[in-house]
mmCIF file of C-alpha atoms in Angstrom:
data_model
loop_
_atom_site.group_PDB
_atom_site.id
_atom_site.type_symbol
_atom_site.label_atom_id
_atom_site.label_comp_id
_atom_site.label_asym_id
_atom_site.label_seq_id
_atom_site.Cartn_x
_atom_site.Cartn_y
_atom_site.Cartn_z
ATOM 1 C CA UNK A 12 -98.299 67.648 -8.425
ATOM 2 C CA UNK A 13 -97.838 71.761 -8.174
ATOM 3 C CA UNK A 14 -95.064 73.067 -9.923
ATOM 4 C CA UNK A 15 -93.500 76.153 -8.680
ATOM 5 C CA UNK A 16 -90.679 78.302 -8.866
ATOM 6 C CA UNK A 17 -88.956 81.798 -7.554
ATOM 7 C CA UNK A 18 -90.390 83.189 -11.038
ATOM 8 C CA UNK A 19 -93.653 81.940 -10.367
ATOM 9 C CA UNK A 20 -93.884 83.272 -6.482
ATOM 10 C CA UNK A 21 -93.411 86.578 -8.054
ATOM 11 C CA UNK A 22 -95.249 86.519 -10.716
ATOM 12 C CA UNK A 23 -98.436 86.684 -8.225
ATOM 13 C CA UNK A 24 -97.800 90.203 -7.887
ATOM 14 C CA UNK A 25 -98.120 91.339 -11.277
ATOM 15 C CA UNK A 26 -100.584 91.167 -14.119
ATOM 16 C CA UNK A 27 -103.411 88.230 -13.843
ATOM 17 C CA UNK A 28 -103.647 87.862 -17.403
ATOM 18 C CA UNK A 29 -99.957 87.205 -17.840
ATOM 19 C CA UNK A 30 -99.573 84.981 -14.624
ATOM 20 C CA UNK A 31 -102.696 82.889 -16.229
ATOM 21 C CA UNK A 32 -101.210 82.589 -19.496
ATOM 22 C CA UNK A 33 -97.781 81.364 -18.358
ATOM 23 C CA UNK A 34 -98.536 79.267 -15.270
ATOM 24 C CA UNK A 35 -102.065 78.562 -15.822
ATOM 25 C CA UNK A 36 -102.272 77.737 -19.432
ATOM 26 C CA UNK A 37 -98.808 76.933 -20.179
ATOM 27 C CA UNK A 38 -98.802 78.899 -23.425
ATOM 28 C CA UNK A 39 -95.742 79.766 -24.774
ATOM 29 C CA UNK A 40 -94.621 83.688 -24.848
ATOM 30 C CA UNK A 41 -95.995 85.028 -28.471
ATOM 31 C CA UNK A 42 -94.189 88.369 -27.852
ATOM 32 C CA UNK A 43 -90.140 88.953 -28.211
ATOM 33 C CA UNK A 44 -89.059 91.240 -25.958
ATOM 34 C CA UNK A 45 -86.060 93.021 -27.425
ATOM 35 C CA UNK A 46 -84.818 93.937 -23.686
ATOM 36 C CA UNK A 47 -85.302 90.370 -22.450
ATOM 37 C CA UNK A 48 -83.416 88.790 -25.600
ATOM 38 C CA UNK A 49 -80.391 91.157 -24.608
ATOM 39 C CA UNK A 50 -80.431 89.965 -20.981
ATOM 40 C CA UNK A 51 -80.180 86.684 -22.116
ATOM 41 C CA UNK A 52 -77.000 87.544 -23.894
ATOM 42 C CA UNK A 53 -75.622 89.597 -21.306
ATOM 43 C CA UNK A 54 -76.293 86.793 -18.887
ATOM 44 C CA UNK A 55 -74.822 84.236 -21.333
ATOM 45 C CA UNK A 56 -71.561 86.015 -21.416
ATOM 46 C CA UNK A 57 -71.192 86.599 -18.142
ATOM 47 C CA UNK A 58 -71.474 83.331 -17.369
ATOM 48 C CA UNK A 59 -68.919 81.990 -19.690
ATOM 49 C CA UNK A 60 -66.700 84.293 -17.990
ATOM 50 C CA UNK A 61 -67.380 82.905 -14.792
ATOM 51 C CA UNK A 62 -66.595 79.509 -16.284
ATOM 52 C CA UNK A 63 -63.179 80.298 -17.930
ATOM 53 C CA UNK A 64 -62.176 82.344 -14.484
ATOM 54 C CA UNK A 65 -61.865 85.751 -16.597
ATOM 55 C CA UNK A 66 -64.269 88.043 -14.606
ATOM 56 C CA UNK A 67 -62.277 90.765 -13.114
ATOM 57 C CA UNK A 68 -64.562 91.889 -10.371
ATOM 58 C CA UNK A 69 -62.020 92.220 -7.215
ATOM 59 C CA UNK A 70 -64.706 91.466 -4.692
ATOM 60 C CA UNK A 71 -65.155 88.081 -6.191
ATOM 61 C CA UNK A 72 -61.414 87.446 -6.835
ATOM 62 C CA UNK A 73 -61.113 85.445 -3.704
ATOM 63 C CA UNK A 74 -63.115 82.652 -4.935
ATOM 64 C CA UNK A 75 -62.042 82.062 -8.099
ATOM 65 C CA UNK A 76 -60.071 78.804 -7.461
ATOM 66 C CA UNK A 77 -63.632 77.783 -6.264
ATOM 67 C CA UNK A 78 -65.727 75.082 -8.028
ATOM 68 C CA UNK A 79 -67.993 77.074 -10.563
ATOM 69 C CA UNK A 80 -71.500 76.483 -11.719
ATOM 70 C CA UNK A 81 -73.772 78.502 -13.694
ATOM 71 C CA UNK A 82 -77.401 78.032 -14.168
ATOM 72 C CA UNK A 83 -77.862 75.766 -11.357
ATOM 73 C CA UNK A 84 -80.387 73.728 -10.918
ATOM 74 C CA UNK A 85 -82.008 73.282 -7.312
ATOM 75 C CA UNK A 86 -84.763 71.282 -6.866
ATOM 76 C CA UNK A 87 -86.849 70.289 -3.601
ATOM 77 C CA UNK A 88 -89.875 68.147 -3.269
ATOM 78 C CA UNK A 89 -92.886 69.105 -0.596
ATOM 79 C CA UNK A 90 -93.793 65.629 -0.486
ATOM 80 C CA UNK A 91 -97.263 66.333 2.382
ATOM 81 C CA UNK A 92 -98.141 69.148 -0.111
ATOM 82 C CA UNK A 93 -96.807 67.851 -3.326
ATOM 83 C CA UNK A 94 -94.965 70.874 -4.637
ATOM 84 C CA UNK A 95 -92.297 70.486 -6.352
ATOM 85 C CA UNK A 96 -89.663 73.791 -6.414
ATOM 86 C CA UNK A 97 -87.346 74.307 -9.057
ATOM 87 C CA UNK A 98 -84.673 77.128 -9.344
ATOM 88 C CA UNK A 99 -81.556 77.738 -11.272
ATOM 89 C CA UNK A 100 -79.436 80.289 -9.801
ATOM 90 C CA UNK A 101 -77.066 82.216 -12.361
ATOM 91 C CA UNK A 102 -73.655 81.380 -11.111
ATOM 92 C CA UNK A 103 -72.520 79.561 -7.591
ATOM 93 C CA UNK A 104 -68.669 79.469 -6.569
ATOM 94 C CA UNK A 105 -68.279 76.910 -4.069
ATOM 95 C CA UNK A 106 -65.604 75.172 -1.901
ATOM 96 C CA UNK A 107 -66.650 72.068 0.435
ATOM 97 C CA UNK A 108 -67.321 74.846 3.602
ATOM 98 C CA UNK A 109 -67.820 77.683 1.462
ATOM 99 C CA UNK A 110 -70.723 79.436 -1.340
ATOM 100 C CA UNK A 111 -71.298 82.012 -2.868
ATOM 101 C CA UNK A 112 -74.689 82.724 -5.093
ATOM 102 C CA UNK A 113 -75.067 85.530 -7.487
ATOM 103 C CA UNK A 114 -77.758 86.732 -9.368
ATOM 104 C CA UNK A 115 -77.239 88.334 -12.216
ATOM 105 C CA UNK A 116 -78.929 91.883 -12.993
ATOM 106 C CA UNK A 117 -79.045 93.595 -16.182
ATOM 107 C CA UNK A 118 -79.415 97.048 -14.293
ATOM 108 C CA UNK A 119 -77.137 100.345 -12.793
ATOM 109 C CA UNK A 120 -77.947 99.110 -8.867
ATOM 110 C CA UNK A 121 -75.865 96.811 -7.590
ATOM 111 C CA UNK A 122 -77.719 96.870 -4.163
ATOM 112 C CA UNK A 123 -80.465 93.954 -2.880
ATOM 113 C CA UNK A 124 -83.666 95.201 -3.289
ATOM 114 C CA UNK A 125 -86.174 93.568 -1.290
ATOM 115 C CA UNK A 126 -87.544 91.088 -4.548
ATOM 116 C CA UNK A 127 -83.363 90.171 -4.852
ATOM 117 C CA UNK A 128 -83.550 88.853 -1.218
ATOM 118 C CA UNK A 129 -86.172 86.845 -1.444
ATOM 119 C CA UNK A 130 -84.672 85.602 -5.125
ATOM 120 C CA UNK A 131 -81.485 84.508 -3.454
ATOM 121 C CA UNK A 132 -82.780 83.450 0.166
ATOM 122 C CA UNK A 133 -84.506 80.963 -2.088
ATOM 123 C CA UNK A 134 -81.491 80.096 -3.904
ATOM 124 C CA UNK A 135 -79.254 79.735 -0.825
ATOM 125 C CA UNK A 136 -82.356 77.449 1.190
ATOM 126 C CA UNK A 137 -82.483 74.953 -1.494
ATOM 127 C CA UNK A 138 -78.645 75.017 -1.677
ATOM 128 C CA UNK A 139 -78.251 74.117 2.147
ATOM 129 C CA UNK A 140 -80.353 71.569 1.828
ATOM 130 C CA UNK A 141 -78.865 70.126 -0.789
ATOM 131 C CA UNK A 142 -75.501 70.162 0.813
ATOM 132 C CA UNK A 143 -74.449 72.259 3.778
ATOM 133 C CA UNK A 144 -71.830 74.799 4.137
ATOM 134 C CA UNK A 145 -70.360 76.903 6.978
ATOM 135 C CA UNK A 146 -70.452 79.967 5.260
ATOM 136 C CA UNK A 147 -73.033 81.432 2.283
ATOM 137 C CA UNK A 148 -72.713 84.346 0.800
ATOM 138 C CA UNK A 149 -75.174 85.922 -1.711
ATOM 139 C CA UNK A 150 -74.568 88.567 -4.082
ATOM 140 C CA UNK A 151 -76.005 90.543 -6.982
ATOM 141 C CA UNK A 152 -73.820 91.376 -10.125
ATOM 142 C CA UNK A 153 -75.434 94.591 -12.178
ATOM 143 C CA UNK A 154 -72.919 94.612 -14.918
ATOM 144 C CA UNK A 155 -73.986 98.310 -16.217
ATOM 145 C CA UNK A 156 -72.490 99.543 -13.150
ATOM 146 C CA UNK A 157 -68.832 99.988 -13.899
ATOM 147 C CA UNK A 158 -67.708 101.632 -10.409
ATOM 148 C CA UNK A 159 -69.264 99.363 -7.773
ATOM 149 C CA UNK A 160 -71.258 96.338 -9.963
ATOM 150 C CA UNK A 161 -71.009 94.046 -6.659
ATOM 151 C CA UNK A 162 -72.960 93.527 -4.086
ATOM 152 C CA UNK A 163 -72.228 90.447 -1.320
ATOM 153 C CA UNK A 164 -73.353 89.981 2.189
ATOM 154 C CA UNK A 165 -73.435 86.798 4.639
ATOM 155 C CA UNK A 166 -75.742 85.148 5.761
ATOM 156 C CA UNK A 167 -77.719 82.198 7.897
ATOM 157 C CA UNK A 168 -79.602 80.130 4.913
ATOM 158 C CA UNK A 169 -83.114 79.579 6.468
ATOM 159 C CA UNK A 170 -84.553 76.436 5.879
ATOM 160 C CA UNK A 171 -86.951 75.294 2.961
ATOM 161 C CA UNK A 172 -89.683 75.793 4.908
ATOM 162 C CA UNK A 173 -89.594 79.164 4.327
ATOM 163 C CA UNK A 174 -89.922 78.440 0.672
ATOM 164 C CA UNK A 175 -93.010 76.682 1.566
ATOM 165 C CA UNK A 176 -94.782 79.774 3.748
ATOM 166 C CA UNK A 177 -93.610 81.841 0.687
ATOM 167 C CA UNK A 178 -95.485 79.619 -2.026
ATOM 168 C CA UNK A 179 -98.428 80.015 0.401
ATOM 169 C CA UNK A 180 -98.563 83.686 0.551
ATOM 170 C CA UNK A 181 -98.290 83.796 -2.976
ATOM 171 C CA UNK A 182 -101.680 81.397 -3.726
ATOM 172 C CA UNK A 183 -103.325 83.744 -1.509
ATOM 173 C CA UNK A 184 -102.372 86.848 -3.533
ATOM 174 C CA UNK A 185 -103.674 84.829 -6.955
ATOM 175 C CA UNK A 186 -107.340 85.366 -5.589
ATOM 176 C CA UNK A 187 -106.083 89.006 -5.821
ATOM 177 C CA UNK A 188 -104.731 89.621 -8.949
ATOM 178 C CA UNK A 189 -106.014 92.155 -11.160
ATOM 179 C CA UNK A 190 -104.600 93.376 -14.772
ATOM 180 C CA UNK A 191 -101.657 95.639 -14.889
ATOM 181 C CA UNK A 192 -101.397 97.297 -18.115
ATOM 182 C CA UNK A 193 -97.878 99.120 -16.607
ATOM 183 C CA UNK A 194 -96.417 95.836 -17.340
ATOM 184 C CA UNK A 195 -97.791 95.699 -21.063
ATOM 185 C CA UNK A 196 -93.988 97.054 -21.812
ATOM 186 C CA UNK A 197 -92.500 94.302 -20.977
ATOM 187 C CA UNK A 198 -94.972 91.571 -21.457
ATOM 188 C CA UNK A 199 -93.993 88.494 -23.589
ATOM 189 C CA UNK A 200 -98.191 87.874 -23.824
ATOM 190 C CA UNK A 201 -98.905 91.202 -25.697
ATOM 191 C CA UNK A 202 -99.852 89.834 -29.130
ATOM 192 C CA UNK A 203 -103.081 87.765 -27.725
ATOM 193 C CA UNK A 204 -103.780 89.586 -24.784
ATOM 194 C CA UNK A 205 -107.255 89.485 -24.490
ATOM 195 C CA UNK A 206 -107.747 92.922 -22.722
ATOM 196 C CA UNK A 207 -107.248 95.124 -25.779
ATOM 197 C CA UNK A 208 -110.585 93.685 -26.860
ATOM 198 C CA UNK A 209 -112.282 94.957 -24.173
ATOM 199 C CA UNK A 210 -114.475 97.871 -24.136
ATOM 200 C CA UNK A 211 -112.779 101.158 -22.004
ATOM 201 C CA UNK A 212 -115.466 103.389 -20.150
ATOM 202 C CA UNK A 213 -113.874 106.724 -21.495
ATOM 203 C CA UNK A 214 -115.469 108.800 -18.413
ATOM 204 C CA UNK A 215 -112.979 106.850 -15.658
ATOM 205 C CA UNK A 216 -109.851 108.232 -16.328
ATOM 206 C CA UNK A 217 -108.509 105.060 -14.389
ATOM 207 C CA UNK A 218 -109.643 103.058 -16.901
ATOM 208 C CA UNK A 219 -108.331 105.215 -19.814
ATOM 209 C CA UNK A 220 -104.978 105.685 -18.477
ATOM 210 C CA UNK A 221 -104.456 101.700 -18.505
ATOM 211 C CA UNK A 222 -105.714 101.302 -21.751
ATOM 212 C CA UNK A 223 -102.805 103.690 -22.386
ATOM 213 C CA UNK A 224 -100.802 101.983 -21.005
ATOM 214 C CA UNK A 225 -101.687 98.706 -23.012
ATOM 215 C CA UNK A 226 -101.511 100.544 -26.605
ATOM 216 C CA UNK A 227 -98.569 102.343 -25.987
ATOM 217 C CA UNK A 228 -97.078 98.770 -25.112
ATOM 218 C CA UNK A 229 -98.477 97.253 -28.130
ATOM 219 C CA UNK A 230 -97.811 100.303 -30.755
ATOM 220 C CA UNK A 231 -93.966 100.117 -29.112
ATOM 221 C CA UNK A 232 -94.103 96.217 -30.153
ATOM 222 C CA UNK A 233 -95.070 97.061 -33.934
ATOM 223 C CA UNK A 234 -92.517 99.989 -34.013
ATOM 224 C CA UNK A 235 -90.155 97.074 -33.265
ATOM 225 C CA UNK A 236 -91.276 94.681 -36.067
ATOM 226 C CA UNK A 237 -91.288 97.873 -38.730
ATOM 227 C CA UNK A 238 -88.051 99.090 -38.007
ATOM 228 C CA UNK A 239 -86.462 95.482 -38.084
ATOM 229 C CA UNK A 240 -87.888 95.133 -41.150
ATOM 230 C CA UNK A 241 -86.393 98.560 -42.533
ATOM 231 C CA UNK A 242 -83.191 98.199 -41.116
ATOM 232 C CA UNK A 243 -82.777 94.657 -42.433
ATOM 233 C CA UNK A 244 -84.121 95.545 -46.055
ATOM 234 C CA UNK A 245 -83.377 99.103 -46.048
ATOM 235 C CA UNK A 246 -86.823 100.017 -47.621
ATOM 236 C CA UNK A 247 -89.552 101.645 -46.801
ATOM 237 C CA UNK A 248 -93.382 100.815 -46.038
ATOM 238 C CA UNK A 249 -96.256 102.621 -48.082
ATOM 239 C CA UNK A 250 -99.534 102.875 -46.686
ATOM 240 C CA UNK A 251 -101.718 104.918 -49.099
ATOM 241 C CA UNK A 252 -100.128 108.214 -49.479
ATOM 242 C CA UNK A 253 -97.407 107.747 -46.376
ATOM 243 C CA UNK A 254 -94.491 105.458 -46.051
ATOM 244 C CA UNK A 255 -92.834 104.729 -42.625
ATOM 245 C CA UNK A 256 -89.395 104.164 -42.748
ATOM 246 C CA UNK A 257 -86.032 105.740 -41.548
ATOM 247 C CA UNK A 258 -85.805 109.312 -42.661
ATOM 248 C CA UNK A 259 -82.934 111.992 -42.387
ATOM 249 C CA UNK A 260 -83.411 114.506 -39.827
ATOM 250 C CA UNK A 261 -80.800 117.762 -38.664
ATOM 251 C CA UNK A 262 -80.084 118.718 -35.518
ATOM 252 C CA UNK A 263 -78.327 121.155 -34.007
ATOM 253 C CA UNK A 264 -75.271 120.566 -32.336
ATOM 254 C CA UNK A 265 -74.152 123.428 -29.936
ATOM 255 C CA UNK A 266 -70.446 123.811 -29.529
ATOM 256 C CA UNK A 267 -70.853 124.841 -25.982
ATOM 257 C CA UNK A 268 -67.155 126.456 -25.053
ATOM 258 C CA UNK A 269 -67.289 128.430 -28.074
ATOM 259 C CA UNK A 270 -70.982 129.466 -28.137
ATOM 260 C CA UNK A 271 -70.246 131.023 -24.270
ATOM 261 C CA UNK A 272 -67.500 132.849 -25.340
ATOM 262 C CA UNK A 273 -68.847 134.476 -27.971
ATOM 263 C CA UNK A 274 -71.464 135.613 -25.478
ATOM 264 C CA UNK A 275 -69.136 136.963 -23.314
ATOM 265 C CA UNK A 276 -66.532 138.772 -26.039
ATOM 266 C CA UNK A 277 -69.661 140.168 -27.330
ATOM 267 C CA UNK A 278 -71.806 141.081 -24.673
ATOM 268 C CA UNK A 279 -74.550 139.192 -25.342
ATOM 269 C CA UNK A 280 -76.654 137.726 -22.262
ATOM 270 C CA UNK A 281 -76.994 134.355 -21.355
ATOM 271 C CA UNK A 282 -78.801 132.013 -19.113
ATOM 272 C CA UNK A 283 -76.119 129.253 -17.311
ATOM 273 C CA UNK A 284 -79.118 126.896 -18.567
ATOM 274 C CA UNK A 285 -78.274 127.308 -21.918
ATOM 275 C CA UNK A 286 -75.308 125.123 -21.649
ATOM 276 C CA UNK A 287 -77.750 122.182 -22.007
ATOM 277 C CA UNK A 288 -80.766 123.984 -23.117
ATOM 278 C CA UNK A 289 -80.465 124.204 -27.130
ATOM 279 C CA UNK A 290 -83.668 125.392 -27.893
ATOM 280 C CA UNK A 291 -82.429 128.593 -25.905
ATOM 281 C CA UNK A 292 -79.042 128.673 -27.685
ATOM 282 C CA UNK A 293 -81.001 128.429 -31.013
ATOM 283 C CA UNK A 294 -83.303 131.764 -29.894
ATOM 284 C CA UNK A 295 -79.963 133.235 -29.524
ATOM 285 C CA UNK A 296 -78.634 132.590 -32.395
ATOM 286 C CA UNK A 297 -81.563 133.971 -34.042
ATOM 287 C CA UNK A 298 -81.225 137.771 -32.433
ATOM 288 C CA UNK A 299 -77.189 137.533 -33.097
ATOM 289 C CA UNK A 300 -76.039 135.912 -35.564
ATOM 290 C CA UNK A 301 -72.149 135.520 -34.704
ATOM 291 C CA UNK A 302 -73.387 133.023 -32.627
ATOM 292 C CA UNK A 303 -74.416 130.605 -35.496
ATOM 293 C CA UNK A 304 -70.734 129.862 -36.098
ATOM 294 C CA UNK A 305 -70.738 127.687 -32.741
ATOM 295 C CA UNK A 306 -73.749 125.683 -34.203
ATOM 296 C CA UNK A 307 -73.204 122.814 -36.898
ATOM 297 C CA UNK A 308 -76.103 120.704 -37.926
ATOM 298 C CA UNK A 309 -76.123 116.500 -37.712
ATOM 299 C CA UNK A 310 -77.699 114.352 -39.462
ATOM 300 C CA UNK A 311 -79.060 111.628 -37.497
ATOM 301 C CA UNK A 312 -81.742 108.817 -39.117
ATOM 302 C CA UNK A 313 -84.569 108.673 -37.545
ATOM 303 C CA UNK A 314 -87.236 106.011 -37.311
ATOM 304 C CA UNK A 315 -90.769 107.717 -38.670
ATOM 305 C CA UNK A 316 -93.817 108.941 -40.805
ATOM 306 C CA UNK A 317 -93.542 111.228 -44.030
ATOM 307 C CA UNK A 318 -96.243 111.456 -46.367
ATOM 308 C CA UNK A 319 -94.976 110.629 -50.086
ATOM 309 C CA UNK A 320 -94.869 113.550 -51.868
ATOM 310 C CA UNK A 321 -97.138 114.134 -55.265
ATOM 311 C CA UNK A 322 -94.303 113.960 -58.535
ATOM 312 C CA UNK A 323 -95.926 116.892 -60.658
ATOM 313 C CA UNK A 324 -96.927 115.389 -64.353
#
């Protein structure tokens, strides 16, 4: 029997190695992703909210005395093609003619994106198959949006069938797949990914940029693991005559009322850019110096290299 799920349809359109791993393999993720593993939180939270009836989201105020679910679990089984399809949608508020599905989004749009519509026509399918209602409503939540985070419209479920057609494009676009090394950010398969070891033909710049692309991901991973490491133990790494670490570093902090005042009591000319630009304010500063008393230096601590100065005998 096929397994499949929303994750799964779209996971066809991005990296083959990835999709293989996961789907193909069944190997468990050997990566943490530090944006995924806040997600989950964020999701976790919400959800709880949900569940004690404390969101305060007016759009969704309405259906609050409605029956409320989170993470769950559809399920239908193809029997001619033996598929089975398996979702969990985020939260559903439902009454015995009434639902509404939303997907939660840990992003600034609120809207539905073509990829949400398909997520939730999915949902809402499986859910009106399970039980019918008169009315569905599907909806994304993007909770980093703080003017307009909801987004709900109405619709006609369609049937499961169209889950079915879907599952079928998608084993026609597996014969497709190729690697995408934009993805390498975000991969949970980056430790053994296998395409690092391959060899890059340095006069296609095609193929250099995605190897880029794939060590940038991977040097971003180790970053992670060094700095967790320093911030947890507050020491530094030595590797032969450099140590990697958090080190103090000054900037320069522009006081930018006072700065363009001086300017003007004094005659001095200025760009309107230099209210953001401080690299300009600091060139300035440099030809007249009553200028420097709208500039104070901060100390931030900064993540980096330093090579470990000689101690003289």
């Amino acid at each position: 029997m096929e397994k499949w799920s929303f994750s799964k349809i779209d996971a066809t359109k991005g990296c083959r190695i990835a999709f293989e791993k996961k789907y193909i393999q069944n190997a468990p993720p050997d990566t943490e992703v530090p944006e995924f593993v806040e997600a989950h939180k964020i999701h976790e939270n919400i959800q709880q909210d949900f569940l004690k009836k404390q969101i305060e989201y007016p759009a969704l105020t309405p259906y609050l005395n409605n029956s409320i679910f989170v993470e769950k679990k559809y399920s239908h089984y193809f029997q001619q093609e033996d598929i089975e399809f398996i979702a969990f949608a985020d939260v559903v508020m439902e009454t015995e003619v009434s639902r509404v599905i939303i997907d939660i989004k840990c992003r600034y749009n609120s809207g539905i994106n073509e990829r949400d519509k398909l997520q939730l026509l999915v949902y809402s399918a499986l859910a009106n198959e399970e039980r019918p209602t008169a009315q569905t409503k599907i909806g994304i939540l993007a909770p980093y949006n703080l003017y307009s985070p909801i987004s709900l419209v109405e619709i006609n479920p369609p049937s499961v069938d169209f889950i079915l057609s879907e599952i079928e494009k998608a084993k026609r676009r597996i014969q497709r797949m190729q690697i995408k090394t934009s993805e390498c950010e975000y991969c949970e398969y980056r430790k053994g990914c296998e395409y690092g070891k391959t060899e890059t033909d340095e006069t296609d710049l095609q193929a250099v940029a995605e190897k880029y692309l794939y060590l940038k991901a991977q040097i971003e991973r180790y970053e992670e693991m060094l700095r967790k490491h320093a911030e947890i133990t507050g020491k530094k790494i030595k590797v032969g005559d450099k140590e990697l670490g958090f080190f103090e570093r000054f900037y320069t902090k522009v006081n930018v009322s006072e700065f363009l005042t001086l300017c003007k009591d004094n005659k001095i000319p200025f760009l309107n850019s230099i209210k953001i630009d401080t690299a300009k304010a600091k060139y300035l500063a440099k030809k007249y110096d009553i200028l420097t008393s709208a500039m104070e230096k901060e100390i931030k601590y900064v993540f980096g290299t330093k090579k470990i100065e000689e101690k003289e005998e």
